[in-house]
PDB file of C-alpha atoms in Angstrom:
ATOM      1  CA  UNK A  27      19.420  -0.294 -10.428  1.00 90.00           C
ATOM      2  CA  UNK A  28      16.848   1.458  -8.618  1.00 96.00           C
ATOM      3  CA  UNK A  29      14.812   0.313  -5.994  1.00 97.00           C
ATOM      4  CA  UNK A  30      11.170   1.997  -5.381  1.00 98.00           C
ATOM      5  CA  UNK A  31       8.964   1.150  -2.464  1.00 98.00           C
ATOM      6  CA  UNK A  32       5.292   0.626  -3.325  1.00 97.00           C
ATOM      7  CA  UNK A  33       2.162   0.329  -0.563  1.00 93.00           C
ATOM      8  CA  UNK A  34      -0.165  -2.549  -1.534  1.00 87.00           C
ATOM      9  CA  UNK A  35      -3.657  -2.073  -2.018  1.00 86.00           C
ATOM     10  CA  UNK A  36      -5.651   0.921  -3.470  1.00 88.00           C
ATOM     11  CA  UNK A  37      -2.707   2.661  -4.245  1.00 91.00           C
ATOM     12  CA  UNK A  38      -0.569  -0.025  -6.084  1.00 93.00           C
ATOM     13  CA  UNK A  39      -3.920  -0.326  -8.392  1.00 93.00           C
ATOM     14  CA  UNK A  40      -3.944   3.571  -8.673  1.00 94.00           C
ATOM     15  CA  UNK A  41      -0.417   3.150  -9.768  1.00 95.00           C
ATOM     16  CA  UNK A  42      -0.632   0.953 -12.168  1.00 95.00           C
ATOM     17  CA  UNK A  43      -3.936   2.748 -13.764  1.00 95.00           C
ATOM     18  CA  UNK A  44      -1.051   5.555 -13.826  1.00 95.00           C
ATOM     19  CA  UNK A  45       1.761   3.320 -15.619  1.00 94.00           C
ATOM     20  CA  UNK A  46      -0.838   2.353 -18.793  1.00 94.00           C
ATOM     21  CA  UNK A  47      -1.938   6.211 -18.803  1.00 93.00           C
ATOM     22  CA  UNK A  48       1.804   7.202 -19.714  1.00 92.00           C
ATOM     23  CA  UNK A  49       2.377   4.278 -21.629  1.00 91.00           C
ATOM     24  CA  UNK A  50       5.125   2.597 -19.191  1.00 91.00           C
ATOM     25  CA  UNK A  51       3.869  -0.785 -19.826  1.00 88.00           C
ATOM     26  CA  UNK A  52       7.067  -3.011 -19.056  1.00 91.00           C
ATOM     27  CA  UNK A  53       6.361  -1.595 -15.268  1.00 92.00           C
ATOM     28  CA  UNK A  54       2.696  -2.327 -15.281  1.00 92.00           C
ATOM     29  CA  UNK A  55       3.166  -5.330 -16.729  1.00 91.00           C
ATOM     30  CA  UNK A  56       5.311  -6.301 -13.942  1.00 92.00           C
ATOM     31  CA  UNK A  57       3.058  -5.027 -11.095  1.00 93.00           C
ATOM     32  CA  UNK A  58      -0.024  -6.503 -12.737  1.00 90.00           C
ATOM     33  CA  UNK A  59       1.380  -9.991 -12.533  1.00 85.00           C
ATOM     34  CA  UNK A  60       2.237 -10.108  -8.959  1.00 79.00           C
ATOM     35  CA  UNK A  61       0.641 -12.722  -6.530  1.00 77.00           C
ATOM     36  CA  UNK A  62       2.532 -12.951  -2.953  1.00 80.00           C
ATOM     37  CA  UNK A  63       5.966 -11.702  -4.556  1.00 83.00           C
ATOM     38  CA  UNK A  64       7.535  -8.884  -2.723  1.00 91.00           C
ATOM     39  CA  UNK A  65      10.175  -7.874  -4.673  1.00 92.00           C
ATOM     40  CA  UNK A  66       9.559  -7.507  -8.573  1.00 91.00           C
ATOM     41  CA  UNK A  67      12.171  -6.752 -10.909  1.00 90.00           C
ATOM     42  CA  UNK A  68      12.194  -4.688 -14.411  1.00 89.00           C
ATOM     43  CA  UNK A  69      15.017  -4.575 -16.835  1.00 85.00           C
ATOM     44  CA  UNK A  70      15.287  -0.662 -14.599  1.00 87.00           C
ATOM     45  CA  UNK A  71      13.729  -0.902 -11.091  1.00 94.00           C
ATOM     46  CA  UNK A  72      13.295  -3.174  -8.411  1.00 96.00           C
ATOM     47  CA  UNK A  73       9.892  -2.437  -6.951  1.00 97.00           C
ATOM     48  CA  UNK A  74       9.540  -3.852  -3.757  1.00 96.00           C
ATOM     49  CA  UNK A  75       5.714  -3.889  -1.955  1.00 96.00           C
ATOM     50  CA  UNK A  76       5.108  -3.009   1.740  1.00 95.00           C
ATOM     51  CA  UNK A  77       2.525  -1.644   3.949  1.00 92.00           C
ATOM     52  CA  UNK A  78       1.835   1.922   3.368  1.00 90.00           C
ATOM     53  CA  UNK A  79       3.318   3.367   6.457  1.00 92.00           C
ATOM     54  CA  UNK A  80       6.655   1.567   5.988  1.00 96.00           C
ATOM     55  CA  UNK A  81       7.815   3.174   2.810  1.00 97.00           C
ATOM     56  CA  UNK A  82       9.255   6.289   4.037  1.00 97.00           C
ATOM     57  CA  UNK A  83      11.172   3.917   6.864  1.00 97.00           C
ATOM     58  CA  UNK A  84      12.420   1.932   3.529  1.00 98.00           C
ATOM     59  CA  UNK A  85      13.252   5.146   2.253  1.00 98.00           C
ATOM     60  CA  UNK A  86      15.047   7.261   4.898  1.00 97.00           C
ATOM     61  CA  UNK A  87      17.085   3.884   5.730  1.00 97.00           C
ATOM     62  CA  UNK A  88      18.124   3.641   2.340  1.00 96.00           C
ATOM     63  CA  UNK A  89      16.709   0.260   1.533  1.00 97.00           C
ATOM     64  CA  UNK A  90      14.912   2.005  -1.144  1.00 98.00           C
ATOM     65  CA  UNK A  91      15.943   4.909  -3.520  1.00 98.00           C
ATOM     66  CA  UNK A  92      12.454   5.868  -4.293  1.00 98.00           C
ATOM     67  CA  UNK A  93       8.994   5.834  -2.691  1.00 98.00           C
ATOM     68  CA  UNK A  94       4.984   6.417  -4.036  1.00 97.00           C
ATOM     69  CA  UNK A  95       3.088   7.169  -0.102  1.00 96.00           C
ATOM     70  CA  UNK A  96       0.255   9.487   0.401  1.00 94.00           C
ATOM     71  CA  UNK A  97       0.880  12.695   2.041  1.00 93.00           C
ATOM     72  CA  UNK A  98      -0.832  11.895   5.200  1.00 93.00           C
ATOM     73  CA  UNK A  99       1.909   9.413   6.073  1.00 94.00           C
ATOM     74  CA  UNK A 100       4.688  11.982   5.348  1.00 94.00           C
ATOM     75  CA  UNK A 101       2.758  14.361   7.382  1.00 90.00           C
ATOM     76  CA  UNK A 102       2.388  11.719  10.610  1.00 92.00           C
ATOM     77  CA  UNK A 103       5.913  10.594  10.216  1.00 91.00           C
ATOM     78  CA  UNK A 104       8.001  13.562   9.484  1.00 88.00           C
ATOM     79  CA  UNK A 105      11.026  11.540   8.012  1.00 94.00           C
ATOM     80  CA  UNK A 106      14.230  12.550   6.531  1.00 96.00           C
ATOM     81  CA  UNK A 107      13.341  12.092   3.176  1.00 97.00           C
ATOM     82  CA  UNK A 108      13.160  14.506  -0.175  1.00 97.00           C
ATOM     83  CA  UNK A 109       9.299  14.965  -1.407  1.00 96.00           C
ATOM     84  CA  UNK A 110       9.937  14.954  -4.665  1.00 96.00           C
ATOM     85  CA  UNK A 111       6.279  15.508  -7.107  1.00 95.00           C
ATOM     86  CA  UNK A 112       2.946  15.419  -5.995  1.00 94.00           C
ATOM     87  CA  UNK A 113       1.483  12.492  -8.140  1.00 95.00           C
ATOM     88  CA  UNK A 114      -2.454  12.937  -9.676  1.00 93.00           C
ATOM     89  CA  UNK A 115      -3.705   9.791  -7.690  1.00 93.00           C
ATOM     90  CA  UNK A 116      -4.256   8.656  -4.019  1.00 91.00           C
ATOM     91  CA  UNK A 117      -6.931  11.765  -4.014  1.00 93.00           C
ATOM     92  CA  UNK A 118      -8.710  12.088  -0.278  1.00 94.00           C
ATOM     93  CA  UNK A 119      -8.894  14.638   1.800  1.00 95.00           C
ATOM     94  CA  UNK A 120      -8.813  14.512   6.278  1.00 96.00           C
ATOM     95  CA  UNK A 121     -12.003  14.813   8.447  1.00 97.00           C
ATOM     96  CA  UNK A 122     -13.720  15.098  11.388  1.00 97.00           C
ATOM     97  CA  UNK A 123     -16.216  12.560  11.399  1.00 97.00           C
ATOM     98  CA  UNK A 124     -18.926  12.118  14.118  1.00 97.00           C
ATOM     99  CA  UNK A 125     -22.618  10.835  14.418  1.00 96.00           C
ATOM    100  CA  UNK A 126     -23.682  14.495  14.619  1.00 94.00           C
ATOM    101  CA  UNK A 127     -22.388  17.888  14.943  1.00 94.00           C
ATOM    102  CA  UNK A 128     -20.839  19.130  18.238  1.00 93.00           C
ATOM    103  CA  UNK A 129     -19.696  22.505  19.404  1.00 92.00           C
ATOM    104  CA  UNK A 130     -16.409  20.876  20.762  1.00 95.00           C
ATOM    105  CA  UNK A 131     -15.229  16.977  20.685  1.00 97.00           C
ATOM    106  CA  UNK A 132     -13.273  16.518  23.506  1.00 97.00           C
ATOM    107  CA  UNK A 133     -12.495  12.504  22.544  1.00 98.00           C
ATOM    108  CA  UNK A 134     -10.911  11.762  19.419  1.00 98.00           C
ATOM    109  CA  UNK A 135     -10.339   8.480  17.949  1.00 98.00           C
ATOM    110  CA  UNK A 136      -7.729   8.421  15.243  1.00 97.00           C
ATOM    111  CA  UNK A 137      -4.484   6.751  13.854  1.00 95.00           C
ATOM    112  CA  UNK A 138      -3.428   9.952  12.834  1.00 96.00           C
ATOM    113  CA  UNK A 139      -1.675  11.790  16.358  1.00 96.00           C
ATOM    114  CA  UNK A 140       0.478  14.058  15.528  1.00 95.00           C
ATOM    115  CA  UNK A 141      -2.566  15.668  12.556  1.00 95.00           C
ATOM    116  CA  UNK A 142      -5.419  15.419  15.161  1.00 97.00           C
ATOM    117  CA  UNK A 143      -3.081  17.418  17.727  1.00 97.00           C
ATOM    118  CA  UNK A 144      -1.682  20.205  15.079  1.00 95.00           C
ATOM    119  CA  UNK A 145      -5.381  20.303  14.632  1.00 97.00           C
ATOM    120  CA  UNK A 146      -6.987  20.629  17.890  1.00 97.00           C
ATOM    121  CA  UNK A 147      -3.987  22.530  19.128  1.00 97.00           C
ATOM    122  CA  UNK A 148      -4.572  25.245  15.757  1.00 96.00           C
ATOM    123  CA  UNK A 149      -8.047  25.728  17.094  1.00 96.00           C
ATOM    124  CA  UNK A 150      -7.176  26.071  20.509  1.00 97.00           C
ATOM    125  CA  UNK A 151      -9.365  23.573  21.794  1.00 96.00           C
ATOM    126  CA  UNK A 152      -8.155  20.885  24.474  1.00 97.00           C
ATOM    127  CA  UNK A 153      -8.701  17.000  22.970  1.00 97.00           C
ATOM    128  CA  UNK A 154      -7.729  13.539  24.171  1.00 98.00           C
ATOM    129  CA  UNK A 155      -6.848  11.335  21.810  1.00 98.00           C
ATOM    130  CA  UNK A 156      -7.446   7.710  21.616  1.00 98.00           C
ATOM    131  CA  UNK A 157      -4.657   5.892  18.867  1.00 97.00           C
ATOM    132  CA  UNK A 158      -6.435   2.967  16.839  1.00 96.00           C
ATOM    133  CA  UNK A 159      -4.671   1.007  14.577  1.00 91.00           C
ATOM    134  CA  UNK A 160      -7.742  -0.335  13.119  1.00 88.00           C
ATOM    135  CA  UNK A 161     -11.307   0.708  12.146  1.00 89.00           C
ATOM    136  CA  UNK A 162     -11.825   3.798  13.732  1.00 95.00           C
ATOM    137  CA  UNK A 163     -15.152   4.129  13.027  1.00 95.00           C
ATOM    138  CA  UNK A 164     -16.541   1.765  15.042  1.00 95.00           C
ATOM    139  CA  UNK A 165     -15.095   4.085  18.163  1.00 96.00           C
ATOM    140  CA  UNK A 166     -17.215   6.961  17.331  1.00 96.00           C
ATOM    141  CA  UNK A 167     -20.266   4.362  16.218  1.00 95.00           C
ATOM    142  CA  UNK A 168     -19.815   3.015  20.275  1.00 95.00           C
ATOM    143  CA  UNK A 169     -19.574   5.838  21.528  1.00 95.00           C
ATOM    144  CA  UNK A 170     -15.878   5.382  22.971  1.00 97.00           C
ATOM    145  CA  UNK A 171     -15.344   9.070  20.936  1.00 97.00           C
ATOM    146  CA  UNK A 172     -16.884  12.265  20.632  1.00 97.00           C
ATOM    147  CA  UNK A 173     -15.722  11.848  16.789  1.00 98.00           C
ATOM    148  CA  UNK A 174     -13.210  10.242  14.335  1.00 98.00           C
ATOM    149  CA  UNK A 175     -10.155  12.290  12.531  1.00 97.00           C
ATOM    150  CA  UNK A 176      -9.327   9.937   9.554  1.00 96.00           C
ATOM    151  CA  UNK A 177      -9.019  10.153   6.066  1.00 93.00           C
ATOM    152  CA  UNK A 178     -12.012  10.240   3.626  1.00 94.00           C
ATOM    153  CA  UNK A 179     -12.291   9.154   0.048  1.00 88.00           C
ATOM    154  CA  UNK A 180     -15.546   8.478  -1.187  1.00 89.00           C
ATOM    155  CA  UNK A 181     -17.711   9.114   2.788  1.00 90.00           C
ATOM    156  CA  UNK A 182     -19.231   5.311   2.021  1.00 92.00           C
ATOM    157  CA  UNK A 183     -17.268   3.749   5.101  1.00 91.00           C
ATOM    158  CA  UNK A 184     -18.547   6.479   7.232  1.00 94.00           C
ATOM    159  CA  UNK A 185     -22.167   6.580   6.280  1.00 94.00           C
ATOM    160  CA  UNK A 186     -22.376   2.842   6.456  1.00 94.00           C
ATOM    161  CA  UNK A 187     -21.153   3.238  10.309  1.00 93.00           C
ATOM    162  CA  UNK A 188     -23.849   5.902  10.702  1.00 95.00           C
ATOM    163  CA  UNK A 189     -21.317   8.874  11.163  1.00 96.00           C
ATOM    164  CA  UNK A 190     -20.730  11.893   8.399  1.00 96.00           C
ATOM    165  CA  UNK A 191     -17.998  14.322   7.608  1.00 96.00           C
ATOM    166  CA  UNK A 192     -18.176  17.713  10.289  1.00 96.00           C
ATOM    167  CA  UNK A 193     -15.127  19.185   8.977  1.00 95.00           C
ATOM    168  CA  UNK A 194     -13.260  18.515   5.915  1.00 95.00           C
ATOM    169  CA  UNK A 195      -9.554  19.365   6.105  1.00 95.00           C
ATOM    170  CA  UNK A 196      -6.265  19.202   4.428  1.00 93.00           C
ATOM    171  CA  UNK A 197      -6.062  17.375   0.788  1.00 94.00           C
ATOM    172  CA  UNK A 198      -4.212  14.367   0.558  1.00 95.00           C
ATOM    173  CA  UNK A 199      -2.472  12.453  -2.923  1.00 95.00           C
ATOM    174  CA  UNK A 200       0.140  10.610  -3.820  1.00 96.00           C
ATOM    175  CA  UNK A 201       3.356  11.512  -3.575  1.00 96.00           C
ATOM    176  CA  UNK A 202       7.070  10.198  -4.945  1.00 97.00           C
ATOM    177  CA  UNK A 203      10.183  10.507  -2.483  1.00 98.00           C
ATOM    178  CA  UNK A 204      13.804   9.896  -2.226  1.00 98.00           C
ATOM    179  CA  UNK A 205      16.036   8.517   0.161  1.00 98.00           C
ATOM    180  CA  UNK A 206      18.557  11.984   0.463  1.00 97.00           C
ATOM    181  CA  UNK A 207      22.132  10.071  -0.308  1.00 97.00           C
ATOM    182  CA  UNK A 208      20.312   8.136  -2.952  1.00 97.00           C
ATOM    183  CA  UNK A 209      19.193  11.679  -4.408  1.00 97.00           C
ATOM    184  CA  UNK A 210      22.630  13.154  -5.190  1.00 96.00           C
ATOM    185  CA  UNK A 211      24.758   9.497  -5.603  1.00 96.00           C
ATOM    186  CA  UNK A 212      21.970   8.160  -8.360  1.00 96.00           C
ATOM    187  CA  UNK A 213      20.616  11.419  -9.742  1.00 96.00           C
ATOM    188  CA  UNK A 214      20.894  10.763 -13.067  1.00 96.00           C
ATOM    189  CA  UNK A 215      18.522   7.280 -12.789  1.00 95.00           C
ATOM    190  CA  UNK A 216      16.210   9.269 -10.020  1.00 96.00           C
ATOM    191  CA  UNK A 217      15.838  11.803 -12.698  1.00 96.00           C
ATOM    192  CA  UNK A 218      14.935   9.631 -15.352  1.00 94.00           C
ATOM    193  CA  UNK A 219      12.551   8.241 -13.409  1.00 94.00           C
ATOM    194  CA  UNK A 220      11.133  11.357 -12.391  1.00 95.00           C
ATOM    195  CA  UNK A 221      10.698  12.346 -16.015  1.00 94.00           C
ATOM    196  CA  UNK A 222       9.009   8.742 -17.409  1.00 92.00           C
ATOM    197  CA  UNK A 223       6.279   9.814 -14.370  1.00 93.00           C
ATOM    198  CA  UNK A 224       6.284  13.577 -15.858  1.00 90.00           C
ATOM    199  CA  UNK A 225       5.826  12.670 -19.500  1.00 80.00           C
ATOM    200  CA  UNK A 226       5.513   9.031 -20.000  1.00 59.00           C
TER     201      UNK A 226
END
């Protein structure tokens, strides 16, 4: 059987939107239902639901065969995975967020590191970067940073902190991944999996 690793929350219900659209109900069926369960099973795959930033750990350590994350976590995590198909959900995109616009923002408040520094380093511009696990609007809102690098979807978070979008950067979806043993010693399931995603 294979096991997939899912991220609760907006992208489990994007996911399952996805499921009825190519008519794989049995799976949808089976995500809808869930309460507190963290492991569902289907007559073909053992979904198992974590936060988003732990499925390519499930992955890469082989807990799972197969993992739906956005591309901003495989970008910040750089694991030993295969990236398998871009998926047409999880759409955002990464920005620079601040109250107003700044010739340089030498503070930076972000979860996203290792982004923010590619970025600051591909413009040659020196930053310090603050790591928040949680809201990181509120740091920019405070004044604790010059501006925010986070991820953007709809802009209603930011507006509603009194901040707005100075730079828009890389597009961000979905995407479905592999542990790399799991890849060659299951291909055959991984591939049928692949291909109920492709064509429903």
């Amino acid at each position: 059987m294979i096991t997939m690793a899912l991220s609760k929350g907006r992208q489990l219900k994007d996911f399952i939107k996805y499921l009825d659209e190519k008519n794989l109900t049995t799976w949808s069926t089976a995500l809808k239902s869930v309460s507190r369960e963290l492991v569902i099973e289907t007559d073909s795959i053992r979904f198992i639901l974590v936060k988003g930033e732990d499925v390519p750990v499930y992955v890469e350590e082989g807990v799972a065969d197969l993992g739906i994350t956005g591309s901003d976590v495989l970008f910040e995590q750089n694991r030993q995975i295969n990236n398998l198909m871009d998926l047409p959900f999880g759409y955002c995109h990464f920005a620079i967020a601040a109250k107003k616009p700044k010739e340089v923002y030498p503070v930076v408040a972000t979860k996203y590191i290792n982004f923010t520094q590619n970025y600051f380093d591909s413009i040659k511009q020196p930053v310090k970067i603050i790591q928040l696990k949680g809201s990181v609007e509120l740091a920019a809102t405070i004044d604790m940073a010059d501006a925010i690098m986070d991820i953007v979807q709809t802009g209603t978070t930011l507006k509603e902190n009194g901040l707005s979008e100075q730079v828009q950067l890389d597009e961000i979806n979905a995407r479905l991944i592999s542990n790399k043993h799991a890849y060659f010693a299951k291909n055959d399931e991984i591939q049928t999996v692949i291909n109920q995603l492709r064509m429903g």
